[in-house]
Short mmCIF file of C-alpha atoms and ligand atoms in Angstrom, two decimals:
data_model
loop_
_atom_site.label_atom_id
_atom_site.label_comp_id
_atom_site.label_asym_id
_atom_site.label_seq_id
_atom_site.Cartn_x
_atom_site.Cartn_y
_atom_site.Cartn_z
CA MET A 1 -34.41 20.68 -9.36
CA LEU A 2 -36.03 17.16 -9.04
CA VAL A 3 -36.13 14.24 -6.90
CA ARG A 4 -36.25 10.67 -8.78
CA CYS A 5 -36.00 6.99 -8.11
CA GLY A 6 -32.63 5.74 -8.87
CA ALA A 7 -34.33 2.11 -9.80
CA CYS A 8 -37.56 2.85 -11.83
CA GLY A 9 -37.18 6.59 -12.67
CA HIS A 10 -40.43 7.48 -10.92
CA ARG A 11 -40.70 11.37 -10.16
CA PHE A 12 -41.31 13.01 -6.71
CA PRO A 13 -42.17 16.59 -5.50
CA VAL A 14 -39.29 18.04 -3.96
CA GLU A 15 -41.49 18.13 -0.49
CA TYR A 16 -41.62 14.33 -0.47
CA ARG A 17 -40.52 13.63 3.09
CA GLY A 18 -39.82 9.54 1.84
CA SER A 19 -36.33 7.85 1.70
CA ALA A 20 -37.52 5.02 -0.70
CA CYS A 21 -39.74 4.77 -3.79
CA PRO A 22 -42.67 1.95 -3.63
CA CYS A 23 -40.56 -0.25 -5.87
CA GLY A 24 -38.05 -0.44 -2.91
CA GLY A 25 -35.28 1.80 -4.87
CA LEU A 26 -33.56 4.91 -3.20
CA LEU A 27 -34.11 8.49 -4.56
CA ASP A 28 -31.78 10.69 -5.89
CA VAL A 29 -31.71 14.42 -6.25
CA ARG A 30 -31.11 16.02 -9.49
CA HIS A 31 -29.90 19.53 -9.75
CA CYS A 32 -30.42 22.20 -12.48
CA PRO A 33 -28.31 25.22 -11.35
CA GLU A 34 -28.82 28.59 -13.69
CA ARG A 35 -25.21 29.70 -12.92
CA THR A 36 -22.33 28.69 -15.17
CA ALA A 37 -19.42 26.87 -13.44
CA ALA A 38 -17.08 30.33 -13.45
CA ALA A 39 -20.14 32.22 -11.39
CA LEU A 40 -20.84 29.29 -9.19
CA ARG A 41 -16.85 29.13 -8.26
CA THR A 42 -17.02 32.63 -7.91
CA VAL A 43 -20.06 32.73 -5.29
CA PHE A 44 -18.46 29.53 -3.63
CA ASP A 45 -15.17 31.26 -3.21
CA ARG A 46 -16.54 34.63 -1.92
CA ARG A 47 -18.58 32.78 1.01
CA ALA A 48 -15.85 31.04 1.74
CA GLY A 49 -13.76 33.87 2.32
CA ALA A 50 -16.54 35.57 4.25
CA ALA A 51 -17.05 32.78 6.48
CA SER A 52 -14.77 33.26 9.12
CA LEU A 53 -16.14 36.99 9.74
CA ALA A 54 -19.51 35.31 10.08
CA ARG A 55 -18.59 32.77 12.49
CA GLY A 56 -19.38 34.19 15.86
CA ARG A 57 -21.79 36.69 14.72
CA VAL A 58 -25.33 36.86 15.80
CA GLY A 59 -27.67 34.90 13.21
CA GLY A 60 -24.13 33.94 10.92
CA GLU A 61 -24.50 30.41 10.97
CA VAL A 62 -25.38 29.72 7.64
CA ALA A 63 -22.82 31.97 6.05
CA ALA A 64 -20.12 30.30 8.43
CA SER A 65 -21.02 26.83 7.11
CA GLY A 66 -19.08 24.69 4.69
CA VAL A 67 -22.02 22.89 4.03
CA TRP A 68 -24.88 25.76 2.94
CA ARG A 69 -21.86 27.70 1.17
CA PHE A 70 -22.64 25.38 -1.58
CA ARG A 71 -26.45 25.52 -1.52
CA GLU A 72 -27.19 25.68 -5.11
CA LEU A 73 -26.11 22.30 -5.56
CA LEU A 74 -27.93 21.04 -2.52
CA LEU A 75 -31.12 22.24 -1.12
CA PRO A 76 -31.57 25.62 -2.89
CA GLY A 77 -34.83 27.75 -1.87
CA ASP A 78 -36.22 29.35 1.05
CA GLY A 79 -37.15 28.45 4.29
CA ALA A 80 -35.82 26.68 7.56
CA THR A 81 -31.92 26.54 7.42
CA LEU A 82 -30.51 24.86 10.65
CA ALA A 83 -26.60 25.09 10.64
CA HIS A 84 -24.87 25.07 13.73
CA PRO A 85 -22.45 25.81 11.61
CA GLU A 86 -20.93 22.86 10.18
CA GLY A 87 -18.09 22.06 7.62
CA ASP A 88 -15.10 24.12 7.17
CA THR A 89 -12.72 21.18 8.34
CA PRO A 90 -8.88 21.15 7.73
CA ILE A 91 -6.60 19.10 5.69
CA TYR A 92 -3.64 18.23 7.71
CA ARG A 93 -0.24 17.06 6.21
CA ARG A 94 2.09 14.88 8.48
CA GLU A 95 5.33 13.58 7.65
CA ALA A 96 4.77 10.58 9.64
CA VAL A 97 1.31 9.59 8.38
CA SER A 98 2.63 9.99 4.87
CA ARG A 99 5.57 7.64 5.61
CA PHE A 100 3.32 5.14 6.87
CA ALA A 101 0.85 5.09 4.04
CA GLY A 102 3.92 5.26 1.20
CA VAL A 103 2.59 8.45 -0.62
CA ALA A 104 4.32 11.93 -0.27
CA ASP A 105 1.21 13.74 -0.94
CA LEU A 106 -1.27 12.77 1.59
CA GLY A 107 -3.93 15.03 2.84
CA LEU A 108 -6.00 14.39 5.76
CA LYS A 109 -9.53 15.98 5.64
CA HIS A 110 -10.67 15.87 9.14
CA GLU A 111 -14.34 15.67 9.28
CA GLY A 112 -14.11 14.68 13.01
CA GLN A 113 -13.78 18.47 13.76
CA ASN A 114 -17.30 19.11 12.98
CA PRO A 115 -19.69 20.16 15.72
CA THR A 116 -20.86 17.02 17.02
CA GLY A 117 -17.47 15.21 15.93
CA SER A 118 -18.21 13.15 12.68
CA PHE A 119 -19.12 14.07 9.29
CA LYS A 120 -22.70 13.47 9.73
CA ASP A 121 -23.56 16.80 10.43
CA ARG A 122 -22.95 17.61 6.89
CA GLY A 123 -25.78 15.52 6.00
CA MET A 124 -27.79 16.07 8.69
CA THR A 125 -28.07 19.89 8.49
CA VAL A 126 -29.44 19.63 5.04
CA ALA A 127 -32.02 16.79 5.95
CA VAL A 128 -33.16 18.31 9.13
CA SER A 129 -33.84 21.71 7.27
CA HIS A 130 -35.66 19.93 4.34
CA ALA A 131 -37.38 17.84 7.18
CA ALA A 132 -38.41 20.90 8.97
CA ARG A 133 -39.47 23.15 5.75
CA HIS A 134 -41.67 20.11 4.78
CA GLY A 135 -43.77 19.85 7.82
CA ALA A 136 -42.00 16.69 9.59
CA THR A 137 -43.48 16.21 13.37
CA ALA A 138 -40.89 13.77 14.58
CA VAL A 139 -37.37 12.38 13.35
CA ALA A 140 -35.79 8.94 13.88
CA CYS A 141 -32.62 7.17 12.73
CA ALA A 142 -30.82 3.74 13.06
CA SER A 143 -27.41 4.28 14.25
CA THR A 144 -23.79 2.86 14.90
CA GLY A 145 -23.21 6.01 17.26
CA ASN A 146 -22.52 8.88 15.01
CA THR A 147 -25.77 9.32 13.34
CA SER A 148 -27.38 9.58 16.59
CA ALA A 149 -25.23 11.92 17.94
CA SER A 150 -25.65 14.64 15.10
CA MET A 151 -29.53 13.97 14.19
CA ALA A 152 -30.17 14.40 17.96
CA ALA A 153 -28.32 17.55 18.18
CA TYR A 154 -29.91 18.78 14.98
CA ALA A 155 -33.41 17.80 15.77
CA ALA A 156 -32.75 20.04 19.06
CA ARG A 157 -31.98 22.89 17.19
CA ALA A 158 -35.17 22.60 14.87
CA GLY A 159 -37.44 21.94 18.08
CA LEU A 160 -37.97 18.27 16.59
CA PRO A 161 -38.52 15.38 18.67
CA ALA A 162 -36.03 12.76 17.98
CA LEU A 163 -36.00 8.77 18.08
CA VAL A 164 -32.85 6.80 18.23
CA LEU A 165 -32.41 2.94 17.90
CA VAL A 166 -28.94 1.62 18.26
CA PRO A 167 -27.81 -2.03 18.98
CA ALA A 168 -27.45 -2.68 22.31
CA GLY A 169 -23.96 -2.70 24.31
CA ARG A 170 -22.29 -2.00 20.81
CA VAL A 171 -21.99 1.62 20.68
CA ALA A 172 -19.06 3.56 21.70
CA ALA A 173 -20.03 5.44 25.22
CA GLY A 174 -19.31 8.89 23.63
CA LYS A 175 -21.47 8.56 21.05
CA LEU A 176 -24.14 7.16 23.23
CA ALA A 177 -23.86 10.10 25.68
CA GLN A 178 -24.21 12.75 22.93
CA ALA A 179 -27.65 11.26 21.84
CA VAL A 180 -28.51 11.51 25.31
CA ALA A 181 -27.21 14.68 26.15
CA TYR A 182 -29.11 16.32 23.08
CA GLY A 183 -32.14 15.13 24.33
CA ALA A 184 -33.11 12.28 21.99
CA ARG A 185 -35.30 9.37 23.18
CA THR A 186 -32.59 6.32 22.71
CA LEU A 187 -33.85 2.78 22.30
CA MET A 188 -31.21 0.23 23.03
CA VAL A 189 -32.24 -2.55 20.47
CA ARG A 190 -31.14 -6.06 21.23
CA GLY A 191 -29.83 -6.99 17.78
CA ASP A 192 -27.19 -5.50 15.08
CA PHE A 193 -27.29 -2.22 13.17
CA ASP A 194 -28.91 -3.93 10.14
CA ASP A 195 -31.75 -4.68 12.58
CA CYS A 196 -32.06 -1.14 14.09
CA LEU A 197 -32.35 0.16 10.35
CA ARG A 198 -34.87 -2.38 9.42
CA LEU A 199 -37.08 -1.76 12.46
CA CYS A 200 -36.67 2.27 11.98
CA ARG A 201 -37.92 1.89 8.18
CA GLU A 202 -40.84 0.10 9.42
CA ALA A 203 -41.66 2.71 12.05
CA ALA A 204 -40.94 5.37 9.51
CA ASP A 205 -43.48 3.88 7.05
CA GLU A 206 -46.26 2.89 9.80
CA LEU A 207 -45.71 5.87 12.01
CA GLY A 208 -45.10 9.02 10.16
CA VAL A 209 -41.74 9.43 11.60
CA THR A 210 -39.23 11.17 9.01
CA LEU A 211 -36.53 8.84 8.59
CA LEU A 212 -33.18 10.56 8.65
CA ASN A 213 -30.44 7.50 7.66
CA SER A 214 -28.38 8.15 4.79
CA ILE A 215 -30.80 6.41 2.72
CA ASN A 216 -32.66 9.78 2.80
CA PRO A 217 -31.36 11.71 -0.47
CA TRP A 218 -30.98 14.77 1.37
CA ARG A 219 -28.18 13.39 3.80
CA ILE A 220 -26.03 12.66 0.60
CA GLU A 221 -26.94 16.26 -0.69
CA GLY A 222 -25.15 17.36 2.35
CA GLN A 223 -22.09 14.82 2.49
CA LYS A 224 -21.19 15.97 -0.98
CA THR A 225 -19.76 18.64 0.44
CA ILE A 226 -17.02 17.12 2.15
CA VAL A 227 -15.44 16.66 -1.67
CA LEU A 228 -16.73 20.17 -2.98
CA GLU A 229 -15.26 21.73 0.23
CA MET A 230 -11.80 19.80 -0.52
CA LEU A 231 -11.90 20.74 -3.96
CA GLN A 232 -12.42 24.43 -3.29
CA GLN A 233 -9.27 24.15 -0.36
CA ARG A 234 -7.27 22.80 -3.53
CA GLY A 235 -7.98 25.59 -5.45
CA TRP A 236 -10.64 23.28 -7.67
CA GLN A 237 -7.60 21.04 -8.47
CA PRO A 238 -8.74 17.47 -7.75
CA PRO A 239 -6.53 14.93 -6.34
CA ASP A 240 -5.79 11.50 -7.95
CA TRP A 241 -7.55 9.42 -5.28
CA ILE A 242 -9.71 10.13 -2.63
CA ALA A 243 -9.79 7.29 0.32
CA VAL A 244 -13.23 7.17 2.61
CA PRO A 245 -13.71 4.41 4.99
CA ALA A 246 -17.03 2.57 3.86
CA GLY A 247 -20.00 1.59 6.10
CA ASN A 248 -23.39 1.93 4.89
CA LEU A 249 -22.31 3.18 1.86
CA GLY A 250 -23.65 6.66 2.10
CA ASN A 251 -20.20 8.74 1.59
CA THR A 252 -19.29 6.67 -1.09
CA SER A 253 -22.20 7.29 -2.60
CA ALA A 254 -22.34 10.99 -1.98
CA PHE A 255 -18.78 11.23 -3.13
CA GLY A 256 -19.47 9.84 -6.71
CA LYS A 257 -22.06 11.99 -7.13
CA ALA A 258 -20.11 15.29 -6.22
CA LEU A 259 -17.53 14.43 -8.27
CA VAL A 260 -19.69 13.81 -11.43
CA GLU A 261 -22.02 16.73 -10.71
CA ALA A 262 -18.61 19.16 -10.56
CA ARG A 263 -17.13 17.75 -13.55
CA ASP A 264 -20.44 17.93 -15.38
CA LEU A 265 -21.03 21.33 -14.20
CA GLY A 266 -17.13 22.28 -15.18
CA LEU A 267 -16.24 22.72 -11.82
CA ILE A 268 -13.20 20.47 -11.98
CA ASP A 269 -11.89 18.88 -15.46
CA ARG A 270 -11.59 15.43 -14.47
CA LEU A 271 -12.55 12.72 -12.21
CA PRO A 272 -10.17 11.63 -8.99
CA ARG A 273 -10.59 8.04 -7.81
CA ILE A 274 -12.68 6.74 -5.29
CA ALA A 275 -11.06 4.39 -2.94
CA ALA A 276 -13.76 2.81 -0.50
CA ILE A 277 -12.29 0.99 2.57
CA GLN A 278 -14.10 -1.33 4.38
CA ALA A 279 -13.26 -3.29 7.49
CA ALA A 280 -12.21 -7.32 6.86
CA GLY A 281 -14.92 -8.54 9.42
CA ALA A 282 -17.61 -5.86 7.43
CA SER A 283 -16.79 -6.36 3.71
CA PRO A 284 -19.80 -7.08 2.07
CA PHE A 285 -19.15 -4.58 -0.60
CA GLU A 286 -15.70 -5.53 -1.14
CA ARG A 287 -16.95 -8.67 -1.68
CA SER A 288 -19.32 -7.51 -4.33
CA TYR A 289 -16.43 -5.45 -6.13
CA ARG A 290 -14.49 -8.73 -6.17
CA THR A 291 -17.57 -10.08 -8.64
CA ASP A 292 -17.33 -7.06 -10.76
CA PHE A 293 -20.61 -6.14 -8.76
CA ARG A 294 -22.38 -9.39 -10.14
CA LYS A 295 -23.26 -10.41 -6.99
CA ARG A 296 -24.47 -8.71 -3.82
CA TYR A 297 -23.63 -10.05 -0.43
CA SER A 298 -25.21 -9.71 3.45
CA VAL A 299 -22.79 -10.73 6.04
CA ARG A 300 -23.12 -10.77 10.18
CA ALA A 301 -20.50 -7.71 10.70
CA GLU A 302 -17.85 -7.70 13.25
CA THR A 303 -14.89 -5.31 13.74
CA VAL A 304 -13.38 -3.03 16.08
CA ALA A 305 -14.19 -0.14 14.15
CA THR A 306 -18.14 0.36 15.10
CA ALA A 307 -18.73 3.02 12.91
CA ILE A 308 -18.55 0.57 10.02
CA ARG A 309 -19.73 -2.68 11.44
CA ILE A 310 -22.90 -2.86 9.18
CA GLY A 311 -23.28 -6.25 6.97
CA ASP A 312 -26.00 -5.30 4.75
CA PRO A 313 -25.23 -1.72 3.48
CA ALA A 314 -28.37 0.26 2.57
CA SER A 315 -26.79 2.34 -0.34
CA HIS A 316 -25.19 -0.58 -2.29
CA ASP A 317 -26.96 0.56 -5.65
CA ARG A 318 -25.85 4.10 -5.41
CA ALA A 319 -22.24 3.24 -4.47
CA VAL A 320 -21.45 0.83 -7.25
CA ARG A 321 -22.23 4.08 -9.50
CA SER A 322 -20.00 5.78 -7.64
CA ILE A 323 -16.88 3.30 -8.02
CA ARG A 324 -18.07 2.60 -11.53
CA ASP A 325 -18.10 6.71 -12.47
CA THR A 326 -14.77 7.32 -10.87
CA ARG A 327 -12.95 4.14 -12.11
CA GLY A 328 -12.71 3.62 -8.07
CA VAL A 329 -11.72 0.29 -6.13
CA VAL A 330 -12.96 -1.06 -3.16
CA ALA A 331 -10.34 -2.68 -0.44
CA ARG A 332 -10.40 -4.05 3.06
CA VAL A 333 -8.36 -3.91 5.71
CA THR A 334 -8.05 -5.92 9.13
CA ASP A 335 -8.58 -4.49 12.55
CA ILE A 336 -4.88 -4.60 13.35
CA GLU A 337 -4.40 -2.74 10.64
CA ILE A 338 -7.01 -0.51 11.35
CA LEU A 339 -5.35 -0.03 14.68
CA ALA A 340 -1.98 0.42 13.50
CA ALA A 341 -2.95 3.40 11.23
CA LYS A 342 -4.86 4.77 14.15
CA ALA A 343 -2.16 4.94 16.29
CA ILE A 344 0.17 6.81 14.00
CA ILE A 345 -2.48 9.25 13.05
CA ASP A 346 -3.18 9.72 16.83
CA ALA A 347 0.65 10.14 17.51
CA ALA A 348 1.02 12.77 15.30
CA GLY A 349 -1.38 14.75 17.39
CA ILE A 350 -4.39 14.47 15.11
CA GLY A 351 -6.19 11.69 16.15
CA CYS A 352 -9.52 10.05 15.09
CA GLU A 353 -12.00 7.15 15.90
CA PRO A 354 -10.91 3.54 14.77
CA ALA A 355 -13.40 3.43 11.64
CA SER A 356 -11.67 6.54 10.24
CA ALA A 357 -8.15 4.91 10.40
CA ALA A 358 -9.77 2.64 7.70
CA SER A 359 -8.99 5.24 4.94
CA VAL A 360 -5.06 5.60 5.79
CA ALA A 361 -4.59 1.96 6.37
CA GLY A 362 -6.30 1.29 3.04
CA VAL A 363 -4.11 3.79 1.10
CA ARG A 364 -1.25 1.75 2.45
CA LYS A 365 -2.32 -1.54 1.50
CA LEU A 366 -3.25 -0.05 -2.25
CA VAL A 367 0.05 1.90 -2.39
CA ARG A 368 1.66 -1.63 -1.45
CA ALA A 369 -0.55 -3.49 -4.02
CA GLY A 370 0.74 -1.01 -6.54
CA THR A 371 -2.74 0.15 -6.99
CA ILE A 372 -1.87 3.43 -5.75
CA ARG A 373 1.42 5.14 -6.99
CA PRO A 374 3.53 6.53 -4.67
CA GLY A 375 3.70 9.89 -6.72
CA GLU A 376 0.07 10.15 -6.78
CA SER A 377 -1.79 12.80 -4.59
CA VAL A 378 -4.07 11.26 -2.26
CA VAL A 379 -6.76 12.78 0.39
CA ALA A 380 -7.86 10.36 2.83
CA VAL A 381 -10.93 11.56 4.94
CA LEU A 382 -11.36 10.98 8.65
CA THR A 383 -14.60 10.60 9.49
CA GLY A 384 -14.65 10.86 13.38
CA HIS A 385 -12.91 12.39 16.33
CA VAL A 386 -10.56 10.74 18.84
CA LEU A 387 -12.66 10.84 21.49
CA LYS A 388 -15.81 9.27 20.35
CA ASP A 389 -14.21 6.30 21.20
CA ALA A 390 -11.63 6.44 24.15
CA GLU A 391 -12.27 2.91 25.21
CA ILE A 392 -10.57 1.43 22.47
CA VAL A 393 -7.86 4.19 22.94
CA MET A 394 -7.23 2.94 26.41
CA LYS A 395 -7.27 -1.02 25.70
CA TYR A 396 -4.84 -0.40 22.88
CA HIS A 397 -2.28 1.28 24.76
CA SER A 398 -2.83 -1.44 28.02
CA THR A 399 -1.42 -4.19 25.84
CA LYS A 400 2.29 -4.58 25.26
CA GLY A 401 4.23 -3.27 22.02
CA ARG A 402 6.03 -0.26 19.96
CA GLY A 403 4.29 3.00 20.55
CA ARG A 404 2.02 1.67 23.65
CA HIS A 405 1.99 4.37 26.50
CA SER A 406 -0.66 3.45 28.74
CA PRO A 407 -0.68 5.97 32.17
CA THR A 408 1.32 4.91 34.66
CA GLU A 409 -0.03 5.41 38.44
CA ILE A 410 2.59 6.73 41.09
CA PRO A 411 2.82 7.94 44.29
CA ALA A 412 2.88 11.90 44.99
CA GLU A 413 6.41 12.34 45.18
CA LEU A 414 8.91 14.31 43.05
CA ARG A 415 11.29 11.20 43.18
CA ALA A 416 8.67 8.90 41.28
CA VAL A 417 8.07 11.90 38.44
CA ALA A 418 11.96 12.24 38.11
CA ARG A 419 12.16 8.46 37.22
CA PHE A 420 9.66 9.26 34.22
CA VAL A 421 11.69 12.25 33.17
CA ARG A 422 15.02 10.46 32.77
CA ALA A 423 13.57 7.71 31.09
CA SER A 424 11.64 9.81 28.38
C1 PLP B 1 -21.07 6.70 9.72
C2 PLP B 1 -19.49 6.88 9.66
C3 PLP B 1 -18.86 6.31 8.42
C4 PLP B 1 -19.39 5.04 7.39
O1 PLP B 1 -20.00 6.03 6.46
P1 PLP B 1 -21.04 5.40 5.52
O2 PLP B 1 -21.54 6.73 4.88
O3 PLP B 1 -22.35 4.79 6.23
O4 PLP B 1 -20.37 4.27 4.60
C5 PLP B 1 -17.42 5.69 8.76
N1 PLP B 1 -16.95 6.43 9.80
C6 PLP B 1 -17.57 7.21 10.72
C7 PLP B 1 -16.49 7.96 11.82
C8 PLP B 1 -18.83 7.16 10.68
O5 PLP B 1 -19.57 8.04 11.72
ZN1 ZN B 2 -38.71 3.28 -7.86
#
């Protein structure tokens, strides 16, 4: 295993806790697993089978983790492994959502069912474990909400002080509450996410805290397991497409890396195509895609999907590689399309936060454009839990329209209840 700059190729020791090369390039982890694909698959499948037994057993967190099951491809070696445990998320299939999206074979991999309610836990368990193994004294992140919630929980698990920078007034209440509850020192910056990340990178360089945003290469390693676990759940038969909401592009990067590594190892024999979906008001990557990635853009981001309200995605270069390697596509969807998809997912009893619904809205759009064919198999990733952003749910249902059902106040009388029973 080695760590390498993706831009200039400079090599770093595995203990290195920085996120970027002096040249400005981001770092990548390269693995050289000693086992064959068949042997790895056997180990991964055996651990998956043992996971439910380990759940709830004292000290069983690592064995029960849907992340550490794949440790040979993430962070091998000894030392602290700080699992909650995370991963092992379900793939839902719901007729109503399939019909809405326009593909019969649609799986919804629900990453909102991680310990802190988003996929960020998968990256955080690996990055915090790496930091703790190699002498970190404090950790920090910039966040639109979920990264800070997750980092705060894992820092608490590791006994490390945590510093969180969020854009003031622009973080969903549930997420902010988590960071505060788990004990992070939370700073509300008068600026947007991109300002927070810039400040955080400067603080990491100047003040010696370990940066845990997704530019940290170990975050990417952990997030690869969304794809690895999904492939395992499908008996190592890849779908035709994987749709993912795209903000700072950590996941888009991680998915491409996971797929190429899985194919090169022989775990799978063909690559699914990645569909990265951005919100129209925060779509610099989609714009770049339309120039065949000849240009890179930075925009002032605005969307109801706060988790992907990012104007200058940090992992741009890695994500370009993912799209190219998988013959992927990048699409954008409006806030209205995102909320319509969310309402369908919510009403199916599954629920997700707004940014998550961008994946399903994107599939619908790509089916209508003829890019995804109705007969192809698709897995759409739901990135966060419905309770993360309760405000938007109540706001959506307080307006008039089909499928809206805001709560109604009534007098404490059976007569009033009866009227609603008859009407429904
Ligand atoms: C972080 C996050 C995203 C964006 O993922 P990136 O890796 O930054 O592209 C999407 N949805 C939710 C719920 C998130 O928390
Ligand atoms: Zn470099």
